[in-house]
C-alpha positions as a Python dict, from the first residue, in 0.01 Angstrom:
ca = {
    (1, 'X'): (0, 0, 0),
    (2, 'X'): (273, -264, -4),
    (3, 'X'): (316, -231, 371),
    (4, 'X'): (-55, -279, 430),
    (5, 'X'): (-63, -585, 206),
    (6, 'X'): (244, -729, 382),
    (7, 'X'): (91, -666, 725),
    (8, 'X'): (-232, -839, 624),
    (9, 'X'): (-39, -1134, 481),
    (10, 'X'): (170, -1170, 799),
    (11, 'X'): (-140, -1142, 1016),
    (12, 'X'): (-311, -1410, 809),
    (13, 'X'): (-13, -1646, 845),
    (14, 'X'): (24, -1580, 1218),
    (15, 'X'): (-342, -1659, 1283),
    (16, 'X'): (-293, -2016, 1163),
    (17, 'X'): (38, -2071, 1341),
    (18, 'X'): (41, -2271, 1663),
    (19, 'X'): (300, -2313, 1933),
    (20, 'X'): (403, -2647, 2080),
    (21, 'X'): (634, -2666, 2381),
    (22, 'X'): (825, -2987, 2455),
    (23, 'X'): (997, -2966, 2792),
    (24, 'X'): (1245, -3212, 2943),
    (25, 'X'): (1258, -3440, 2640),
    (26, 'X'): (1519, -3707, 2725),
    (27, 'X'): (1703, -3925, 2479),
    (28, 'X'): (2038, -4098, 2440),
    (29, 'X'): (2296, -4015, 2175),
    (30, 'X'): (2648, -4144, 2125),
    (31, 'X'): (2969, -3962, 2204),
    (32, 'X'): (3229, -3937, 1928),
    (33, 'X'): (3529, -4006, 2147),
    (34, 'X'): (3440, -4324, 2331),
    (35, 'X'): (3123, -4440, 2148),
    (36, 'X'): (2930, -4459, 2478),
    (37, 'X'): (2569, -4343, 2513),
    (38, 'X'): (2518, -3999, 2661),
    (39, 'X'): (2189, -3871, 2803),
    (40, 'X'): (2058, -3553, 2642),
    (41, 'X'): (1772, -3346, 2782),
    (42, 'X'): (1612, -3100, 2541),
    (43, 'X'): (1345, -2835, 2579),
    (44, 'X'): (1211, -2704, 2247),
    (45, 'X'): (942, -2466, 2126),
    (46, 'X'): (790, -2535, 1784),
    (47, 'X'): (592, -2279, 1584),
    (48, 'X'): (400, -2389, 1280),
    (49, 'X'): (75, -2498, 1128),
    (50, 'X'): (-111, -2771, 1320),
    (51, 'X'): (187, -2861, 1540),
    (52, 'X'): (-33, -2913, 1847),
    (53, 'X'): (-268, -3143, 1661),
    (54, 'X'): (27, -3338, 1518),
    (55, 'X'): (239, -3350, 1833),
    (56, 'X'): (313, -3719, 1782),
    (57, 'X'): (464, -3641, 1441),
    (58, 'X'): (680, -3367, 1590),
    (59, 'X'): (808, -3601, 1863),
    (60, 'X'): (878, -3872, 1605),
    (61, 'X'): (1074, -3630, 1387),
    (62, 'X'): (1268, -3508, 1690),
    (63, 'X'): (1356, -3865, 1792),
    (64, 'X'): (1479, -3954, 1444),
    (65, 'X'): (1677, -3636, 1386),
    (66, 'X'): (1841, -3603, 1728),
    (67, 'X'): (1949, -3968, 1715),
    (68, 'X'): (2160, -3892, 1409),
    (69, 'X'): (2381, -3644, 1599),
    (70, 'X'): (2678, -3699, 1826),
    (71, 'X'): (2674, -3540, 2172),
    (72, 'X'): (2972, -3319, 2088),
    (73, 'X'): (2786, -3178, 1786),
    (74, 'X'): (2481, -3083, 1991),
    (75, 'X'): (2670, -2854, 2227),
    (76, 'X'): (2814, -2629, 1956),
    (77, 'X'): (2619, -2336, 1814),
    (78, 'X'): (2666, -2467, 1461),
    (79, 'X'): (2535, -2807, 1567),
    (80, 'X'): (2229, -2653, 1731),
    (81, 'X'): (2143, -2452, 1421),
    (82, 'X'): (2194, -2759, 1204),
    (83, 'X'): (1966, -2960, 1436),
    (84, 'X'): (1690, -2702, 1400),
    (85, 'X'): (1710, -2682, 1022),
    (86, 'X'): (1733, -3060, 984),
    (87, 'X'): (1431, -3104, 1209),
    (88, 'X'): (1222, -2859, 1004),
    (89, 'X'): (1325, -3023, 676),
    (90, 'X'): (1268, -3379, 800),
    (91, 'X'): (922, -3297, 941),
    (92, 'X'): (817, -3140, 610),
    (93, 'X'): (957, -3421, 394),
    (94, 'X'): (840, -3718, 603),
    (95, 'X'): (519, -3603, 773),
    (96, 'X'): (410, -3308, 553),
    (97, 'X'): (426, -3098, 868),
    (98, 'X'): (497, -2727, 835),
    (99, 'X'): (721, -2602, 1116),
    (100, 'X'): (804, -2235, 1078),
    (101, 'X'): (1065, -2216, 1352),
    (102, 'X'): (1224, -2411, 1635),
    (103, 'X'): (1358, -2249, 1952),
    (104, 'X'): (1588, -2424, 2195),
    (105, 'X'): (1501, -2349, 2558),
    (106, 'X'): (1721, -2614, 2717),
    (107, 'X'): (1989, -2852, 2596),
    (108, 'X'): (2178, -3052, 2859),
    (109, 'X'): (2429, -3327, 2790),
    (110, 'X'): (2493, -3564, 3080),
    (111, 'X'): (2770, -3819, 3047),
    (112, 'X'): (2745, -4159, 3215),
    (113, 'X'): (3068, -4190, 3411),
    (114, 'X'): (3256, -4515, 3451),
    (115, 'X'): (3304, -4675, 3792),
    (116, 'X'): (3667, -4567, 3802),
    (117, 'X'): (3571, -4204, 3731),
    (118, 'X'): (3320, -4217, 4020),
    (119, 'X'): (3581, -4362, 4259),
    (120, 'X'): (3835, -4098, 4154),
    (121, 'X'): (3580, -3820, 4210),
    (122, 'X'): (3493, -3955, 4556),
    (123, 'X'): (3861, -3978, 4650),
    (124, 'X'): (3911, -3623, 4528),
    (125, 'X'): (3633, -3501, 4756),
    (126, 'X'): (3786, -3681, 5056),
    (127, 'X'): (3474, -3877, 5149),
    (128, 'X'): (3677, -4191, 5230),
    (129, 'X'): (3889, -4003, 5482),
    (130, 'X'): (3583, -3865, 5658),
    (131, 'X'): (3427, -4212, 5684),
    (132, 'X'): (3744, -4362, 5830),
    (133, 'X'): (3753, -4095, 6100),
    (134, 'X'): (3385, -4150, 6184),
    (135, 'X'): (3422, -4530, 6188),
    (136, 'X'): (3712, -4527, 6435),
    (137, 'X'): (3516, -4348, 6711),
    (138, 'X'): (3203, -4569, 6716),
    (139, 'X'): (3407, -4888, 6748),
    (140, 'X'): (3505, -4789, 7101),
    (141, 'X'): (3139, -4733, 7191),
    (142, 'X'): (3026, -5070, 7053),
    (143, 'X'): (3292, -5259, 7246),
    (144, 'X'): (3176, -5119, 7580),
    (145, 'X'): (2811, -5221, 7522),
    (146, 'X'): (2710, -5580, 7618),
    (147, 'X'): (2643, -5829, 7338),
    (148, 'X'): (2274, -5909, 7284),
    (149, 'X'): (2163, -6263, 7203),
    (150, 'X'): (1906, -6232, 6923),
    (151, 'X'): (1883, -6606, 6841),
    (152, 'X'): (1534, -6762, 6860),
    (153, 'X'): (1466, -6995, 7156),
    (154, 'X'): (1524, -7367, 7107),
    (155, 'X'): (1223, -7602, 7093),
    (156, 'X'): (1114, -7775, 7415),
    (157, 'X'): (1118, -8127, 7272),
    (158, 'X'): (1364, -8285, 7037),
    (159, 'X'): (1285, -8273, 6667),
    (160, 'X'): (1486, -8589, 6603),
    (161, 'X'): (1255, -8891, 6583),
    (162, 'X'): (1309, -9163, 6840),
    (163, 'X'): (1322, -9524, 6728),
    (164, 'X'): (1017, -9667, 6909),
    (165, 'X'): (813, -9347, 6941),
    (166, 'X'): (537, -9215, 6719),
    (167, 'X'): (616, -8865, 6601),
    (168, 'X'): (349, -8629, 6471),
}
């Protein structure tokens, strides 16, 4: 009898639950080490009561909660679990929104490299050496071709006004 009652109760609760999928949600958070903004892309699945109807409240709660985390905290399993529980608690407290569970489909942290890091990575790949080799060969070809004069033709009459002439 208890099993039947539990099954009916679970069925009743699951009938009112909705699923909301947020894919490719992008935001910026700060890194602990250098205090620079880091781009985070998140894909989440929310299950709860009226989450589709109140999607704007879910997105607001996600923006507020994820902004309070550092990038290094989001990549750990403990940080992800804390994010989910904080999101559920904040949505209930602030928006009276019941979220039963949150599932993380995607969580990507992309750092914004400095100019020096980009130059070092390009040097490491050897792109500069390849360009120098390619640039040395075409110079010989360009020198053998005749120079083209691309200047516009000069006007037929002088544009400088003469002293006793009427210029229009």
